[in-house]
PDB file of C-alpha atoms in Angstrom:
ATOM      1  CA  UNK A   1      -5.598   9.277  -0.900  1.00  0.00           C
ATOM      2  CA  UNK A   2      -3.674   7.702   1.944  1.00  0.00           C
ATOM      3  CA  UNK A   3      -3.337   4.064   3.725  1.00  0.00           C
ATOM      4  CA  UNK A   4      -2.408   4.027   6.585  1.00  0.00           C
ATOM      5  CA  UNK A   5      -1.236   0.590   8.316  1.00  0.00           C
ATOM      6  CA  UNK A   6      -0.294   0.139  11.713  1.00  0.00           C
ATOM      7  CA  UNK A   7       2.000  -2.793  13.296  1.00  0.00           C
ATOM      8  CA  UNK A   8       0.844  -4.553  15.963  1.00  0.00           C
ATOM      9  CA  UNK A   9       2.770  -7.614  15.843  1.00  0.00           C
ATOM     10  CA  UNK A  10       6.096  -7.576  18.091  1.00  0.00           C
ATOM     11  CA  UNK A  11       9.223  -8.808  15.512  1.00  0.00           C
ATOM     12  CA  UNK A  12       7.433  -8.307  11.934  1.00  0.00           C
ATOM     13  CA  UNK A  13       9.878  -9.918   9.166  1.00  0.00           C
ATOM     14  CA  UNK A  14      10.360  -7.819   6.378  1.00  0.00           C
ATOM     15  CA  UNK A  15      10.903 -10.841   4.136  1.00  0.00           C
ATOM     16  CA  UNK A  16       7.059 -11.899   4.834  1.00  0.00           C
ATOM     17  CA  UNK A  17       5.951  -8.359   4.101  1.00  0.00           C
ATOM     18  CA  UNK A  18       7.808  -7.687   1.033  1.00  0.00           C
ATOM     19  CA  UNK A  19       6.054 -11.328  -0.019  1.00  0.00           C
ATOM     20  CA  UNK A  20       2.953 -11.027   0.453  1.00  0.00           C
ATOM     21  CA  UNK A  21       2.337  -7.451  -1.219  1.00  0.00           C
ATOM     22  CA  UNK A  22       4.121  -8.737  -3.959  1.00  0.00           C
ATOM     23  CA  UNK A  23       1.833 -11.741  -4.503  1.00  0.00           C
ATOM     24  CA  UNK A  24      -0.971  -9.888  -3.851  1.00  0.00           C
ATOM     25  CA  UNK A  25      -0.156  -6.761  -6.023  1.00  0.00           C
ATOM     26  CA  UNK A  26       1.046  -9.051  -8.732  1.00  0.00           C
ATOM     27  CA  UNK A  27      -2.464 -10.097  -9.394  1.00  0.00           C
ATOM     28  CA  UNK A  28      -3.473  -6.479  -9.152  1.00  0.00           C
ATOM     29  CA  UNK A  29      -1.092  -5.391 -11.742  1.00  0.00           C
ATOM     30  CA  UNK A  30      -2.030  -8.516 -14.240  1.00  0.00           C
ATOM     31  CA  UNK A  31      -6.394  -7.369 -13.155  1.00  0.00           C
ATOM     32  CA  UNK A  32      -4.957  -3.457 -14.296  1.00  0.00           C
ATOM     33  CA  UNK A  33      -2.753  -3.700 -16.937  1.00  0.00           C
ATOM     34  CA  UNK A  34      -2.595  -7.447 -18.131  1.00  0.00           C
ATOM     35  CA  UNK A  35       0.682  -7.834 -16.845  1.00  0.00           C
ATOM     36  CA  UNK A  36       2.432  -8.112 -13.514  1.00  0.00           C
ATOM     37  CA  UNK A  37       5.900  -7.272 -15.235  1.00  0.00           C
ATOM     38  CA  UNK A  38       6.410  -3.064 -13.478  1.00  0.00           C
ATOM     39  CA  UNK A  39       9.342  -1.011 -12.420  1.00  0.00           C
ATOM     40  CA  UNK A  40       7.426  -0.036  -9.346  1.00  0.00           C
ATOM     41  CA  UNK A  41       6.634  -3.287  -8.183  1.00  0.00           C
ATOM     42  CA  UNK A  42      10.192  -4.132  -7.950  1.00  0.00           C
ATOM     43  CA  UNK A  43      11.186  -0.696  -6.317  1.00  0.00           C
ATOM     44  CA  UNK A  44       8.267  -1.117  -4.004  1.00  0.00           C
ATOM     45  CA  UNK A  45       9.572  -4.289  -2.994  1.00  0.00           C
ATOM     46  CA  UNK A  46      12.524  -3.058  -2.556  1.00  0.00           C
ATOM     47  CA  UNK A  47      12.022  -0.717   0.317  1.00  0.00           C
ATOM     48  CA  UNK A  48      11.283  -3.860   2.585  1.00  0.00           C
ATOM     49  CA  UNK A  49      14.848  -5.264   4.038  1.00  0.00           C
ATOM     50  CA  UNK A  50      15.616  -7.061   6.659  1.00  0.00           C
ATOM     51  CA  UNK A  51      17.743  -3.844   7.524  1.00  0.00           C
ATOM     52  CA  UNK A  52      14.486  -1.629   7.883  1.00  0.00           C
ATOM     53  CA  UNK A  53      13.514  -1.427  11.669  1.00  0.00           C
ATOM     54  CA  UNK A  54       9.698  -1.539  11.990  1.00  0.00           C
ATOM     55  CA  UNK A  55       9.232  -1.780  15.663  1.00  0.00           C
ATOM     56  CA  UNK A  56       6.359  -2.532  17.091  1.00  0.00           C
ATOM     57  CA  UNK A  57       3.482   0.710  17.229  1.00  0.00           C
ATOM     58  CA  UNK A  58       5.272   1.690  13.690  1.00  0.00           C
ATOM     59  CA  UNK A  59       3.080   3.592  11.439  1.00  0.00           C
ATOM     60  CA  UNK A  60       3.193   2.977   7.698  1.00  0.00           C
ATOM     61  CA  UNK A  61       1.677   5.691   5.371  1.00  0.00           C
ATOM     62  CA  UNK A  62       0.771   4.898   1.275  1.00  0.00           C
ATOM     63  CA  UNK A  63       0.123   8.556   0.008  1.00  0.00           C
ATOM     64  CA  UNK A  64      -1.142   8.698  -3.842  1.00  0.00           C
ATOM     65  CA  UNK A  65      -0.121  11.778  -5.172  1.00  0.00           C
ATOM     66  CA  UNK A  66      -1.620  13.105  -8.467  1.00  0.00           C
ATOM     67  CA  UNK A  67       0.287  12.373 -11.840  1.00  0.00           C
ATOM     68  CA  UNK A  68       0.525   8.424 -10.278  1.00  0.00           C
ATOM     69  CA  UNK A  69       2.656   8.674  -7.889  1.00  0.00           C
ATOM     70  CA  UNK A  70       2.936   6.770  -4.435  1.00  0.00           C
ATOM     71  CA  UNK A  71       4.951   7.853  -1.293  1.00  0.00           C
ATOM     72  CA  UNK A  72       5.873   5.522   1.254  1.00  0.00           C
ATOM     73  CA  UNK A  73       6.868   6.625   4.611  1.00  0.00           C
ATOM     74  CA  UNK A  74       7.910   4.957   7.902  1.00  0.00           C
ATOM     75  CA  UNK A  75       6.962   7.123  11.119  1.00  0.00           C
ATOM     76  CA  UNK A  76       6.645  10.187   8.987  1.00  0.00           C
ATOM     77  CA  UNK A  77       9.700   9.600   7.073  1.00  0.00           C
ATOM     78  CA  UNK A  78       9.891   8.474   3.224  1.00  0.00           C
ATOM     79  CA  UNK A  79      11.202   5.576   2.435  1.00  0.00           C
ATOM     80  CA  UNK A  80      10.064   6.201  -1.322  1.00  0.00           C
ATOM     81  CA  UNK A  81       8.117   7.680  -4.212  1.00  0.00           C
ATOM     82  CA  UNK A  82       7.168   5.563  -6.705  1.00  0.00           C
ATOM     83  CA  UNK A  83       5.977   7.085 -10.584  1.00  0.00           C
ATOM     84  CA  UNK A  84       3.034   4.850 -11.684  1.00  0.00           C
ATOM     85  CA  UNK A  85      -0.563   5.390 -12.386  1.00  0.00           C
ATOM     86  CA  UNK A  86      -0.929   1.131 -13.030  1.00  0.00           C
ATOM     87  CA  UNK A  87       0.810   0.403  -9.601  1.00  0.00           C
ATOM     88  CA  UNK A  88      -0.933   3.222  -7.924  1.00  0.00           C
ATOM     89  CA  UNK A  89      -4.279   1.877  -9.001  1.00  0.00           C
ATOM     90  CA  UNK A  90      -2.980  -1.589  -8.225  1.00  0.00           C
ATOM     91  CA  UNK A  91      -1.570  -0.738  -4.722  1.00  0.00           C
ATOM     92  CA  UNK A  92      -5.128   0.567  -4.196  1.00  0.00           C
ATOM     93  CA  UNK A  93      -6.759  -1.885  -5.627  1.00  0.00           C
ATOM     94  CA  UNK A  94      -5.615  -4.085  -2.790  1.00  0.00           C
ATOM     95  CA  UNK A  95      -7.891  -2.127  -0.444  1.00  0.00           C
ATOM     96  CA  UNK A  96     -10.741  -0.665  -2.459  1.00  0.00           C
ATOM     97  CA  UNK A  97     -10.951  -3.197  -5.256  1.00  0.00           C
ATOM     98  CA  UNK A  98     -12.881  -6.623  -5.343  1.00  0.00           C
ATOM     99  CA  UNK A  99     -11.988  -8.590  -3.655  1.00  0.00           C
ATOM    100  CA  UNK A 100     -10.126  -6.180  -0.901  1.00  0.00           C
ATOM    101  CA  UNK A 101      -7.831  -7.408   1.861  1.00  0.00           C
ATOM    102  CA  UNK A 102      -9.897  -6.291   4.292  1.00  0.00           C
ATOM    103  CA  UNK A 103     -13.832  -5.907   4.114  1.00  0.00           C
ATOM    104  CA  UNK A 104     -13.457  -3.228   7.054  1.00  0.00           C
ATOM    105  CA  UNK A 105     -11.034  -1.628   5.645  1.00  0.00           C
ATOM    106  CA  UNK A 106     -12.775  -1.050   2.405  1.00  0.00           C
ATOM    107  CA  UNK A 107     -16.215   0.351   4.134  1.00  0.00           C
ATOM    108  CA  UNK A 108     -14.154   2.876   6.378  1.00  0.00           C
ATOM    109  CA  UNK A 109     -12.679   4.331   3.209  1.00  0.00           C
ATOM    110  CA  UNK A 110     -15.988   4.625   1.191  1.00  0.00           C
ATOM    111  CA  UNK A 111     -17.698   5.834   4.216  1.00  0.00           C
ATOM    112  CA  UNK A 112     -14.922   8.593   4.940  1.00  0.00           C
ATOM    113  CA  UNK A 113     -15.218   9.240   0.863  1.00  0.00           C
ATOM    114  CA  UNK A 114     -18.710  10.028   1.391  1.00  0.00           C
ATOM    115  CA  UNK A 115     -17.942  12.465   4.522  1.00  0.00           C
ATOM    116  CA  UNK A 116     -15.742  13.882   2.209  1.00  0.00           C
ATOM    117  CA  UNK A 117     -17.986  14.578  -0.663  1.00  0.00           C
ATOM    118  CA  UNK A 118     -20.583  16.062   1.280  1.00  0.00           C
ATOM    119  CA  UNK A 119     -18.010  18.395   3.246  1.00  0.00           C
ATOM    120  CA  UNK A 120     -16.883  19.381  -0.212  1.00  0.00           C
TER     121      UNK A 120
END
């Protein structure tokens, strides 16, 4: 399964990124697991610098691999790979859980799920 977000916004901090996914998947990992103590969170986290160029038109990919694991990449190229099934679901979570981040977001994946399933 795959995110994909796209930046619009001219001059995106990384310092307000890196924040608010790890508020947000803070409560996701303490929903999942009963705690938002994980190794990935701080790794994830770690990928967003102030030295990390995300211009804008930048393309941001979340891939889940199976076995838990989730690979970031930046205009094609990774950034990181992350081993956990708890932050994978929570990463996840954020878009396809209750309450998501985006409503929209959340019906374009279940419908394309569905497409899926019957293609299948």
């Amino acid at each position: 399964m795959t995110v994909r977000l796209m930046v619009y916004y001219k001059g995106v901090k990384m310092n307000m990124v890196r924040s608010a996914f790890e508020t947000s998947l803070r409560n996701r990992l303490r929903k999942i697991k009963g705690s938002d103590d994980d190794d990935g969170l701080r790794s994830f986290c770690s990928y967003f610098t102030e030295g990390l160029s995300v211009p804008r038109g930048s393309v941001i990919d979340f891939h889940w691999h199976p076995g838990g694991q989730l690979r970031t990449e930046l205009e094609g190229r990774e950034i990181g790979t992350i081993s956990s099934l708890d932050f994978c679901r929570a990463f996840f979570d954020l878009y396809i859980g209750d309450p998501p981040v985006s409503l929209k977001a959340k019906h374009e994946i279940g419908e394309k799920l569905v497409h899926m399933l019957r293609a299948g």
